[in-house]
C-alpha cells in the first residue's frame, strides 16, 4: 500500500515540479469484482471488505488514479492513466501468480500443471510487445491527458483451456492438477471469473490493435525458455 501510494505521490510531485508528462500504469484489478463484460473505463467498481487484504492492491492503485487526476486538475499536470490487463511475454518471472510463465515452467519440468479452482475462470492475455509501444504513444497523446485508458487483448481463454494448450505444445503426458482455491490462496480469496477490456478508447486515441494471438505468445515464450535452458 505504501509502495503504491507514496511512490506515486513522489513521482507526481516531481513531474508537476519539473513540468514533465507522466503516465501511470494502473491495473484491471481496479474494476474489482464487477461482473460486467467488457470493462469500460467509466464503469463502477466493486470491492470486498478491508479485512480481506486481497483488495488493498486494487484500492491502492485506485488511490493512485485519484491522485493523478487531482494533479491534472489542480496543477495542470499532463498525466495519463493506463489500466493493464494480464500483460505477458518472454522471461516474465512466475512470481505473484503469473499463470503463463508458471504453467510453461511446470510443463517443461514434467508437471503437474496447477489449475486453481475448476479452471473455468477466463482471462485475456496481451503480449508486452503490443503494450509497450501503446504506452509510448499514449504518453505523447494530448487527447489522452486526464484520461483512463484500458490496454490489453480481447482474445479470451479459460485457465483450463490455457493449461491444455500449453500441455499440447510441450508434452502431452504432463498431468493437470486442480488445486482448490482455499489451498492456493489465503482464506476468503476471491478470483475474478472473467476480465475483458473494452478497448474502444485506446482504438480511438491511438488506433490500438494488438497483433499477437495467444498461440503466438505461448510459442514465443516456449522458444525463449528453450533457448535459455
Ligand atoms: N492460476 C492458476 N494456476 C496458477 C497460477 C494462476 O490456475 O498456478 C489462475 C489464477 O487463479 C487466475 C488466472 O490463473 O484465475 C490468472 O492468474 P494471474 O496471477 O496470472 O493473473 P490475475 O488475472 O489473477 O491477475
PDB file of C-alpha atoms and ligand atoms in Angstrom:
ATOM      1  CA  UNK A   1       0.000   0.000   0.000  1.00  0.00           C
ATOM      2  CA  UNK A   2       2.799   2.392   0.928  1.00  0.00           C
ATOM      3  CA  UNK A   3       4.854   1.488  -2.127  1.00  0.00           C
ATOM      4  CA  UNK A   4       1.937   2.193  -4.437  1.00  0.00           C
ATOM      5  CA  UNK A   5       0.656   5.356  -2.836  1.00  0.00           C
ATOM      6  CA  UNK A   6       3.850   7.031  -1.600  1.00  0.00           C
ATOM      7  CA  UNK A   7       5.819   6.140  -4.707  1.00  0.00           C
ATOM      8  CA  UNK A   8       3.137   7.557  -6.982  1.00  0.00           C
ATOM      9  CA  UNK A   9       2.852  10.712  -4.872  1.00  0.00           C
ATOM     10  CA  UNK A  10       6.617  11.319  -5.122  1.00  0.00           C
ATOM     11  CA  UNK A  11       6.611  10.772  -8.904  1.00  0.00           C
ATOM     12  CA  UNK A  12       3.564  13.012  -9.439  1.00  0.00           C
ATOM     13  CA  UNK A  13       5.024  15.823  -7.321  1.00  0.00           C
ATOM     14  CA  UNK A  14       8.320  15.626  -9.249  1.00  0.00           C
ATOM     15  CA  UNK A  15       6.542  15.634 -12.627  1.00  0.00           C
ATOM     16  CA  UNK A  16       4.478  18.662 -11.589  1.00  0.00           C
ATOM     17  CA  UNK A  17       7.542  20.479 -10.256  1.00  0.00           C
ATOM     18  CA  UNK A  18       9.671  19.938 -13.367  1.00  0.00           C
ATOM     19  CA  UNK A  19       6.837  20.312 -15.882  1.00  0.00           C
ATOM     20  CA  UNK A  20       7.016  16.707 -17.164  1.00  0.00           C
ATOM     21  CA  UNK A  21       4.351  14.453 -18.584  1.00  0.00           C
ATOM     22  CA  UNK A  22       3.538  11.349 -16.612  1.00  0.00           C
ATOM     23  CA  UNK A  23       1.887   8.017 -17.364  1.00  0.00           C
ATOM     24  CA  UNK A  24       0.580   5.914 -14.505  1.00  0.00           C
ATOM     25  CA  UNK A  25       0.388   2.180 -15.174  1.00  0.00           C
ATOM     26  CA  UNK A  26      -2.690   1.060 -13.305  1.00  0.00           C
ATOM     27  CA  UNK A  27      -4.396  -2.306 -13.437  1.00  0.00           C
ATOM     28  CA  UNK A  28      -7.577  -4.121 -14.401  1.00  0.00           C
ATOM     29  CA  UNK A  29      -7.728  -5.062 -10.693  1.00  0.00           C
ATOM     30  CA  UNK A  30      -9.196  -1.566 -10.197  1.00  0.00           C
ATOM     31  CA  UNK A  31     -12.507  -2.903 -11.620  1.00  0.00           C
ATOM     32  CA  UNK A  32     -12.661  -5.119  -8.518  1.00  0.00           C
ATOM     33  CA  UNK A  33     -15.188  -7.934  -8.547  1.00  0.00           C
ATOM     34  CA  UNK A  34     -17.567  -6.362 -11.011  1.00  0.00           C
ATOM     35  CA  UNK A  35     -19.056  -8.984 -13.317  1.00  0.00           C
ATOM     36  CA  UNK A  36     -19.576  -6.588 -16.224  1.00  0.00           C
ATOM     37  CA  UNK A  37     -18.318  -7.695 -19.640  1.00  0.00           C
ATOM     38  CA  UNK A  38     -16.351  -5.948 -21.037  1.00  0.00           C
ATOM     39  CA  UNK A  39     -14.882  -3.435 -18.546  1.00  0.00           C
ATOM     40  CA  UNK A  40     -15.068   0.188 -19.738  1.00  0.00           C
ATOM     41  CA  UNK A  41     -13.020   2.927 -18.140  1.00  0.00           C
ATOM     42  CA  UNK A  42     -16.011   4.755 -16.619  1.00  0.00           C
ATOM     43  CA  UNK A  43     -17.657   1.659 -15.127  1.00  0.00           C
ATOM     44  CA  UNK A  44     -18.418   1.455 -11.412  1.00  0.00           C
ATOM     45  CA  UNK A  45     -16.004  -0.531  -9.249  1.00  0.00           C
ATOM     46  CA  UNK A  46     -16.930  -3.132  -6.594  1.00  0.00           C
ATOM     47  CA  UNK A  47     -14.575  -4.183  -3.810  1.00  0.00           C
ATOM     48  CA  UNK A  48     -14.647  -6.597  -0.891  1.00  0.00           C
ATOM     49  CA  UNK A  49     -14.156  -5.631   2.776  1.00  0.00           C
ATOM     50  CA  UNK A  50     -10.946  -4.064   4.156  1.00  0.00           C
ATOM     51  CA  UNK A  51     -10.462  -7.148   6.345  1.00  0.00           C
ATOM     52  CA  UNK A  52      -9.583  -9.031   3.150  1.00  0.00           C
ATOM     53  CA  UNK A  53      -6.077  -7.962   2.273  1.00  0.00           C
ATOM     54  CA  UNK A  54      -6.681  -9.012  -1.315  1.00  0.00           C
ATOM     55  CA  UNK A  55      -8.480  -5.727  -2.057  1.00  0.00           C
ATOM     56  CA  UNK A  56      -5.647  -3.477  -0.880  1.00  0.00           C
ATOM     57  CA  UNK A  57      -3.864  -3.725  -4.225  1.00  0.00           C
ATOM     58  CA  UNK A  58      -6.933  -2.657  -6.220  1.00  0.00           C
ATOM     59  CA  UNK A  59      -7.803   0.117  -3.795  1.00  0.00           C
ATOM     60  CA  UNK A  60      -4.254   1.490  -3.540  1.00  0.00           C
ATOM     61  CA  UNK A  61      -3.998   1.576  -7.337  1.00  0.00           C
ATOM     62  CA  UNK A  62      -7.390   3.343  -7.438  1.00  0.00           C
ATOM     63  CA  UNK A  63      -5.993   5.908  -4.970  1.00  0.00           C
ATOM     64  CA  UNK A  64      -3.028   6.397  -7.352  1.00  0.00           C
ATOM     65  CA  UNK A  65      -5.512   7.110 -10.129  1.00  0.00           C
ATOM     66  CA  UNK A  66      -7.354   9.647  -7.941  1.00  0.00           C
ATOM     67  CA  UNK A  67      -4.025  11.296  -7.136  1.00  0.00           C
ATOM     68  CA  UNK A  68      -3.015  11.628 -10.779  1.00  0.00           C
ATOM     69  CA  UNK A  69      -6.407  13.019 -11.780  1.00  0.00           C
ATOM     70  CA  UNK A  70      -6.245  15.508  -8.892  1.00  0.00           C
ATOM     71  CA  UNK A  71      -2.759  16.650 -10.003  1.00  0.00           C
ATOM     72  CA  UNK A  72      -4.101  17.102 -13.556  1.00  0.00           C
ATOM     73  CA  UNK A  73      -6.989  19.144 -12.208  1.00  0.00           C
ATOM     74  CA  UNK A  74      -5.233  21.334  -9.675  1.00  0.00           C
ATOM     75  CA  UNK A  75      -1.648  21.600 -11.027  1.00  0.00           C
ATOM     76  CA  UNK A  76      -2.378  21.282 -14.750  1.00  0.00           C
ATOM     77  CA  UNK A  77      -0.136  18.185 -14.812  1.00  0.00           C
ATOM     78  CA  UNK A  78      -0.326  16.391 -18.184  1.00  0.00           C
ATOM     79  CA  UNK A  79      -0.949  12.853 -16.956  1.00  0.00           C
ATOM     80  CA  UNK A  80      -2.457   9.693 -18.448  1.00  0.00           C
ATOM     81  CA  UNK A  81      -3.664   6.539 -16.676  1.00  0.00           C
ATOM     82  CA  UNK A  82      -3.440   3.130 -18.348  1.00  0.00           C
ATOM     83  CA  UNK A  83      -5.181   0.062 -16.917  1.00  0.00           C
ATOM     84  CA  UNK A  84      -3.236  -3.014 -17.984  1.00  0.00           C
ATOM     85  CA  UNK A  85      -4.949  -6.385 -18.398  1.00  0.00           C
ATOM     86  CA  UNK A  86      -2.721  -9.505 -17.984  1.00  0.00           C
ATOM     87  CA  UNK A  87       0.393  -8.444 -19.894  1.00  0.00           C
ATOM     88  CA  UNK A  88       2.742 -11.340 -20.656  1.00  0.00           C
ATOM     89  CA  UNK A  89       5.891 -12.093 -22.606  1.00  0.00           C
ATOM     90  CA  UNK A  90       9.199 -13.947 -22.727  1.00  0.00           C
ATOM     91  CA  UNK A  91      11.221 -14.073 -19.497  1.00  0.00           C
ATOM     92  CA  UNK A  92       8.333 -12.917 -17.286  1.00  0.00           C
ATOM     93  CA  UNK A  93       9.043 -14.314 -13.823  1.00  0.00           C
ATOM     94  CA  UNK A  94       6.403 -16.605 -12.313  1.00  0.00           C
ATOM     95  CA  UNK A  95       6.153 -14.656  -9.036  1.00  0.00           C
ATOM     96  CA  UNK A  96       2.852 -13.319  -7.688  1.00  0.00           C
ATOM     97  CA  UNK A  97       0.770 -15.833  -9.644  1.00  0.00           C
ATOM     98  CA  UNK A  98       1.590 -15.062 -13.302  1.00  0.00           C
ATOM     99  CA  UNK A  99      -0.125 -18.054 -14.756  1.00  0.00           C
ATOM    100  CA  UNK A 100       1.552 -18.330 -18.189  1.00  0.00           C
ATOM    101  CA  UNK A 101       5.193 -18.489 -17.018  1.00  0.00           C
ATOM    102  CA  UNK A 102       4.101 -20.802 -14.188  1.00  0.00           C
ATOM    103  CA  UNK A 103       2.293 -23.239 -16.492  1.00  0.00           C
ATOM    104  CA  UNK A 104       5.159 -23.201 -19.008  1.00  0.00           C
ATOM    105  CA  UNK A 105       7.806 -23.860 -16.368  1.00  0.00           C
ATOM    106  CA  UNK A 106       5.640 -26.558 -14.778  1.00  0.00           C
ATOM    107  CA  UNK A 107       5.094 -28.208 -18.179  1.00  0.00           C
ATOM    108  CA  UNK A 108       8.783 -28.121 -19.097  1.00  0.00           C
ATOM    109  CA  UNK A 109       9.635 -29.665 -15.712  1.00  0.00           C
ATOM    110  CA  UNK A 110       7.219 -32.558 -16.400  1.00  0.00           C
ATOM    111  CA  UNK A 111       4.266 -31.188 -14.396  1.00  0.00           C
ATOM    112  CA  UNK A 112       1.900 -31.185 -12.761  1.00  0.00           C
ATOM    113  CA  UNK A 113       0.269 -28.002 -14.021  1.00  0.00           C
ATOM    114  CA  UNK A 114      -1.656 -26.383 -11.168  1.00  0.00           C
ATOM    115  CA  UNK A 115      -5.085 -25.097 -12.233  1.00  0.00           C
ATOM    116  CA  UNK A 116      -6.766 -23.187  -9.400  1.00  0.00           C
ATOM    117  CA  UNK A 117     -10.447 -23.887  -8.835  1.00  0.00           C
ATOM    118  CA  UNK A 118     -12.120 -25.654 -11.766  1.00  0.00           C
ATOM    119  CA  UNK A 119     -10.243 -23.606 -14.370  1.00  0.00           C
ATOM    120  CA  UNK A 120     -13.430 -22.030 -15.731  1.00  0.00           C
ATOM    121  CA  UNK A 121     -12.181 -18.519 -14.891  1.00  0.00           C
ATOM    122  CA  UNK A 122     -11.310 -16.638 -18.071  1.00  0.00           C
ATOM    123  CA  UNK A 123      -8.622 -14.111 -18.960  1.00  0.00           C
ATOM    124  CA  UNK A 124      -7.312 -12.193 -21.984  1.00  0.00           C
ATOM    125  CA  UNK A 125      -3.501 -12.113 -22.344  1.00  0.00           C
ATOM    126  CA  UNK A 126      -1.666  -9.385 -24.258  1.00  0.00           C
ATOM    127  CA  UNK A 127       1.935  -9.524 -25.449  1.00  0.00           C
ATOM    128  CA  UNK A 128       4.262  -6.968 -23.874  1.00  0.00           C
ATOM    129  CA  UNK A 129       5.453  -6.017 -27.393  1.00  0.00           C
ATOM    130  CA  UNK A 130       1.891  -4.838 -28.191  1.00  0.00           C
ATOM    131  CA  UNK A 131       1.595  -2.953 -24.906  1.00  0.00           C
ATOM    132  CA  UNK A 132       4.881  -1.028 -24.664  1.00  0.00           C
ATOM    133  CA  UNK A 133       4.547   0.875 -27.977  1.00  0.00           C
ATOM    134  CA  UNK A 134       0.964   1.755 -26.985  1.00  0.00           C
ATOM    135  CA  UNK A 135       2.234   3.201 -23.670  1.00  0.00           C
ATOM    136  CA  UNK A 136       4.788   5.304 -25.580  1.00  0.00           C
ATOM    137  CA  UNK A 137       2.063   6.592 -27.920  1.00  0.00           C
ATOM    138  CA  UNK A 138      -0.353   7.370 -25.104  1.00  0.00           C
ATOM    139  CA  UNK A 139       2.109   9.438 -23.078  1.00  0.00           C
ATOM    140  CA  UNK A 140       2.672  11.653 -26.140  1.00  0.00           C
ATOM    141  CA  UNK A 141      -1.028  11.957 -26.974  1.00  0.00           C
ATOM    142  CA  UNK A 142      -2.605  15.273 -25.920  1.00  0.00           C
ATOM    143  CA  UNK A 143      -6.126  13.858 -26.248  1.00  0.00           C
ATOM    144  CA  UNK A 144      -5.263  11.185 -23.639  1.00  0.00           C
ATOM    145  CA  UNK A 145      -4.325  13.712 -20.925  1.00  0.00           C
ATOM    146  CA  UNK A 146      -6.591  13.406 -17.885  1.00  0.00           C
ATOM    147  CA  UNK A 147      -7.979  10.099 -19.167  1.00  0.00           C
ATOM    148  CA  UNK A 148      -8.033   6.484 -18.039  1.00  0.00           C
ATOM    149  CA  UNK A 149      -7.340   4.056 -20.908  1.00  0.00           C
ATOM    150  CA  UNK A 150      -7.627   0.241 -20.928  1.00  0.00           C
ATOM    151  CA  UNK A 151      -4.888  -1.732 -22.710  1.00  0.00           C
ATOM    152  CA  UNK A 152      -4.870  -5.477 -23.268  1.00  0.00           C
ATOM    153  CA  UNK A 153      -6.310  -8.076 -25.590  1.00  0.00           C
ATOM    154  CA  UNK A 154      -9.870  -9.296 -26.167  1.00  0.00           C
ATOM    155  CA  UNK A 155      -8.904 -12.877 -27.025  1.00  0.00           C
ATOM    156  CA  UNK A 156     -10.441 -14.740 -24.120  1.00  0.00           C
ATOM    157  CA  UNK A 157      -9.374 -18.159 -22.836  1.00  0.00           C
ATOM    158  CA  UNK A 158     -10.359 -20.243 -19.807  1.00  0.00           C
ATOM    159  CA  UNK A 159      -7.480 -21.176 -17.500  1.00  0.00           C
ATOM    160  CA  UNK A 160      -8.174 -24.888 -18.054  1.00  0.00           C
ATOM    161  CA  UNK A 161      -8.006 -24.387 -21.820  1.00  0.00           C
ATOM    162  CA  UNK A 162      -4.775 -22.421 -21.371  1.00  0.00           C
ATOM    163  CA  UNK A 163      -3.309 -25.357 -19.432  1.00  0.00           C
ATOM    164  CA  UNK A 164      -4.453 -27.788 -22.152  1.00  0.00           C
ATOM    165  CA  UNK A 165      -2.915 -25.666 -24.917  1.00  0.00           C
ATOM    166  CA  UNK A 166       0.408 -25.475 -23.068  1.00  0.00           C
ATOM    167  CA  UNK A 167       0.357 -29.241 -22.440  1.00  0.00           C
ATOM    168  CA  UNK A 168      -0.342 -29.871 -26.141  1.00  0.00           C
ATOM    169  CA  UNK A 169       2.571 -27.641 -27.188  1.00  0.00           C
ATOM    170  CA  UNK A 170       5.072 -29.079 -24.687  1.00  0.00           C
ATOM    171  CA  UNK A 171       4.474 -32.661 -23.601  1.00  0.00           C
ATOM    172  CA  UNK A 172       1.009 -34.264 -23.880  1.00  0.00           C
ATOM    173  CA  UNK A 173       1.770 -36.596 -20.966  1.00  0.00           C
ATOM    174  CA  UNK A 174       2.090 -33.731 -18.452  1.00  0.00           C
ATOM    175  CA  UNK A 175      -0.726 -34.013 -15.873  1.00  0.00           C
ATOM    176  CA  UNK A 176      -3.066 -31.145 -14.990  1.00  0.00           C
ATOM    177  CA  UNK A 177      -3.832 -30.924 -11.262  1.00  0.00           C
ATOM    178  CA  UNK A 178      -6.835 -28.995  -9.941  1.00  0.00           C
ATOM    179  CA  UNK A 179      -5.949 -27.100  -6.751  1.00  0.00           C
ATOM    180  CA  UNK A 180      -8.885 -25.822  -4.652  1.00  0.00           C
ATOM    181  CA  UNK A 181      -8.835 -22.046  -4.151  1.00  0.00           C
ATOM    182  CA  UNK A 182      -8.600 -22.444  -0.369  1.00  0.00           C
ATOM    183  CA  UNK A 183      -5.316 -24.338  -0.816  1.00  0.00           C
ATOM    184  CA  UNK A 184      -3.871 -21.872  -3.348  1.00  0.00           C
ATOM    185  CA  UNK A 185      -4.774 -18.601  -1.622  1.00  0.00           C
ATOM    186  CA  UNK A 186      -5.383 -17.191   1.862  1.00  0.00           C
ATOM    187  CA  UNK A 187      -8.855 -17.811   3.228  1.00  0.00           C
ATOM    188  CA  UNK A 188     -11.631 -15.790   1.617  1.00  0.00           C
ATOM    189  CA  UNK A 189      -9.694 -15.045  -1.570  1.00  0.00           C
ATOM    190  CA  UNK A 190     -11.960 -14.191  -4.464  1.00  0.00           C
ATOM    191  CA  UNK A 191     -10.761 -14.777  -8.018  1.00  0.00           C
ATOM    192  CA  UNK A 192     -12.198 -12.855 -10.951  1.00  0.00           C
ATOM    193  CA  UNK A 193     -14.406 -15.057 -13.127  1.00  0.00           C
ATOM    194  CA  UNK A 194     -13.897 -13.001 -16.286  1.00  0.00           C
ATOM    195  CA  UNK A 195     -11.905  -9.958 -17.237  1.00  0.00           C
ATOM    196  CA  UNK A 196     -12.218  -8.474 -20.724  1.00  0.00           C
ATOM    197  CA  UNK A 197     -11.152  -4.926 -21.586  1.00  0.00           C
ATOM    198  CA  UNK A 198     -13.305  -2.597 -23.641  1.00  0.00           C
ATOM    199  CA  UNK A 199     -10.637  -1.203 -25.987  1.00  0.00           C
ATOM    200  CA  UNK A 200     -12.773   1.427 -27.765  1.00  0.00           C
ATOM    201  CA  UNK A 201     -10.959   4.337 -26.154  1.00  0.00           C
ATOM    202  CA  UNK A 202      -7.457   3.048 -26.991  1.00  0.00           C
ATOM    203  CA  UNK A 203      -8.625   2.386 -30.555  1.00  0.00           C
ATOM    204  CA  UNK A 204      -9.990   5.924 -30.850  1.00  0.00           C
ATOM    205  CA  UNK A 205      -6.908   7.602 -29.339  1.00  0.00           C
ATOM    206  CA  UNK A 206      -4.026   5.639 -30.892  1.00  0.00           C
ATOM    207  CA  UNK A 207      -5.684   3.137 -33.296  1.00  0.00           C
ATOM    208  CA  UNK A 208      -4.610   0.419 -30.844  1.00  0.00           C
ATOM    209  CA  UNK A 209      -4.888  -3.116 -32.206  1.00  0.00           C
ATOM    210  CA  UNK A 210      -2.912  -5.926 -30.534  1.00  0.00           C
ATOM    211  CA  UNK A 211      -1.106  -8.049 -33.140  1.00  0.00           C
ATOM    212  CA  UNK A 212      -0.091 -11.215 -31.285  1.00  0.00           C
ATOM    213  CA  UNK A 213      -2.515 -14.094 -30.753  1.00  0.00           C
ATOM    214  CA  UNK A 214      -2.398 -16.244 -27.614  1.00  0.00           C
ATOM    215  CA  UNK A 215      -0.912 -19.159 -29.566  1.00  0.00           C
ATOM    216  CA  UNK A 216       1.862 -16.915 -30.902  1.00  0.00           C
ATOM    217  CA  UNK A 217       2.513 -15.649 -27.373  1.00  0.00           C
ATOM    218  CA  UNK A 218       2.789 -19.176 -25.927  1.00  0.00           C
ATOM    219  CA  UNK A 219       5.062 -20.335 -28.757  1.00  0.00           C
ATOM    220  CA  UNK A 220       7.352 -17.323 -28.411  1.00  0.00           C
ATOM    221  CA  UNK A 221       7.696 -17.810 -24.645  1.00  0.00           C
ATOM    222  CA  UNK A 222       8.398 -21.523 -25.153  1.00  0.00           C
ATOM    223  CA  UNK A 223      11.099 -20.802 -27.723  1.00  0.00           C
ATOM    224  CA  UNK A 224      12.782 -18.326 -25.397  1.00  0.00           C
ATOM    225  CA  UNK A 225      12.609 -20.767 -22.445  1.00  0.00           C
ATOM    226  CA  UNK A 226      14.244 -23.473 -24.571  1.00  0.00           C
ATOM    227  CA  UNK A 227      16.972 -21.086 -25.766  1.00  0.00           C
ATOM    228  CA  UNK A 228      17.699 -20.025 -22.189  1.00  0.00           C
ATOM    229  CA  UNK A 229      17.899 -23.533 -20.753  1.00  0.00           C
TER     230      UNK A 229
HETATM  231  N1  LIG B   1      -3.834 -19.507 -11.859  1.00  0.00           N
HETATM  232  C1  LIG B   1      -3.904 -20.916 -11.850  1.00  0.00           C
HETATM  233  N2  LIG B   1      -2.761 -21.598 -11.516  1.00  0.00           N
HETATM  234  C2  LIG B   1      -1.562 -20.994 -11.222  1.00  0.00           C
HETATM  235  C3  LIG B   1      -1.500 -19.570 -11.248  1.00  0.00           C
HETATM  236  C4  LIG B   1      -2.657 -18.865 -11.565  1.00  0.00           C
HETATM  237  O1  LIG B   1      -4.964 -21.511 -12.111  1.00  0.00           O
HETATM  238  O2  LIG B   1      -0.584 -21.708 -10.935  1.00  0.00           O
HETATM  239  C5  LIG B   1      -5.056 -18.757 -12.246  1.00  0.00           C
HETATM  240  C6  LIG B   1      -5.459 -17.673 -11.246  1.00  0.00           C
HETATM  241  O3  LIG B   1      -6.262 -18.213 -10.228  1.00  0.00           O
HETATM  242  C7  LIG B   1      -6.222 -16.706 -12.157  1.00  0.00           C
HETATM  243  C8  LIG B   1      -5.521 -16.852 -13.515  1.00  0.00           C
HETATM  244  O4  LIG B   1      -4.772 -18.067 -13.446  1.00  0.00           O
HETATM  245  O5  LIG B   1      -7.556 -17.134 -12.299  1.00  0.00           O
HETATM  246  C9  LIG B   1      -4.587 -15.695 -13.848  1.00  0.00           C
HETATM  247  O6  LIG B   1      -3.655 -15.537 -12.796  1.00  0.00           O
HETATM  248  P1  LIG B   1      -2.513 -14.444 -12.806  1.00  0.00           P
HETATM  249  O7  LIG B   1      -1.930 -14.399 -11.428  1.00  0.00           O
HETATM  250  O8  LIG B   1      -1.569 -14.692 -13.947  1.00  0.00           O
HETATM  251  O9  LIG B   1      -3.265 -13.080 -13.135  1.00  0.00           O
HETATM  252  P2  LIG B   1      -4.574 -12.367 -12.477  1.00  0.00           P
HETATM  253  O10 LIG B   1      -5.554 -12.312 -13.600  1.00  0.00           O
HETATM  254  O11 LIG B   1      -5.062 -13.200 -11.341  1.00  0.00           O
HETATM  255  O12 LIG B   1      -4.072 -11.039 -12.056  1.00  0.00           O
END
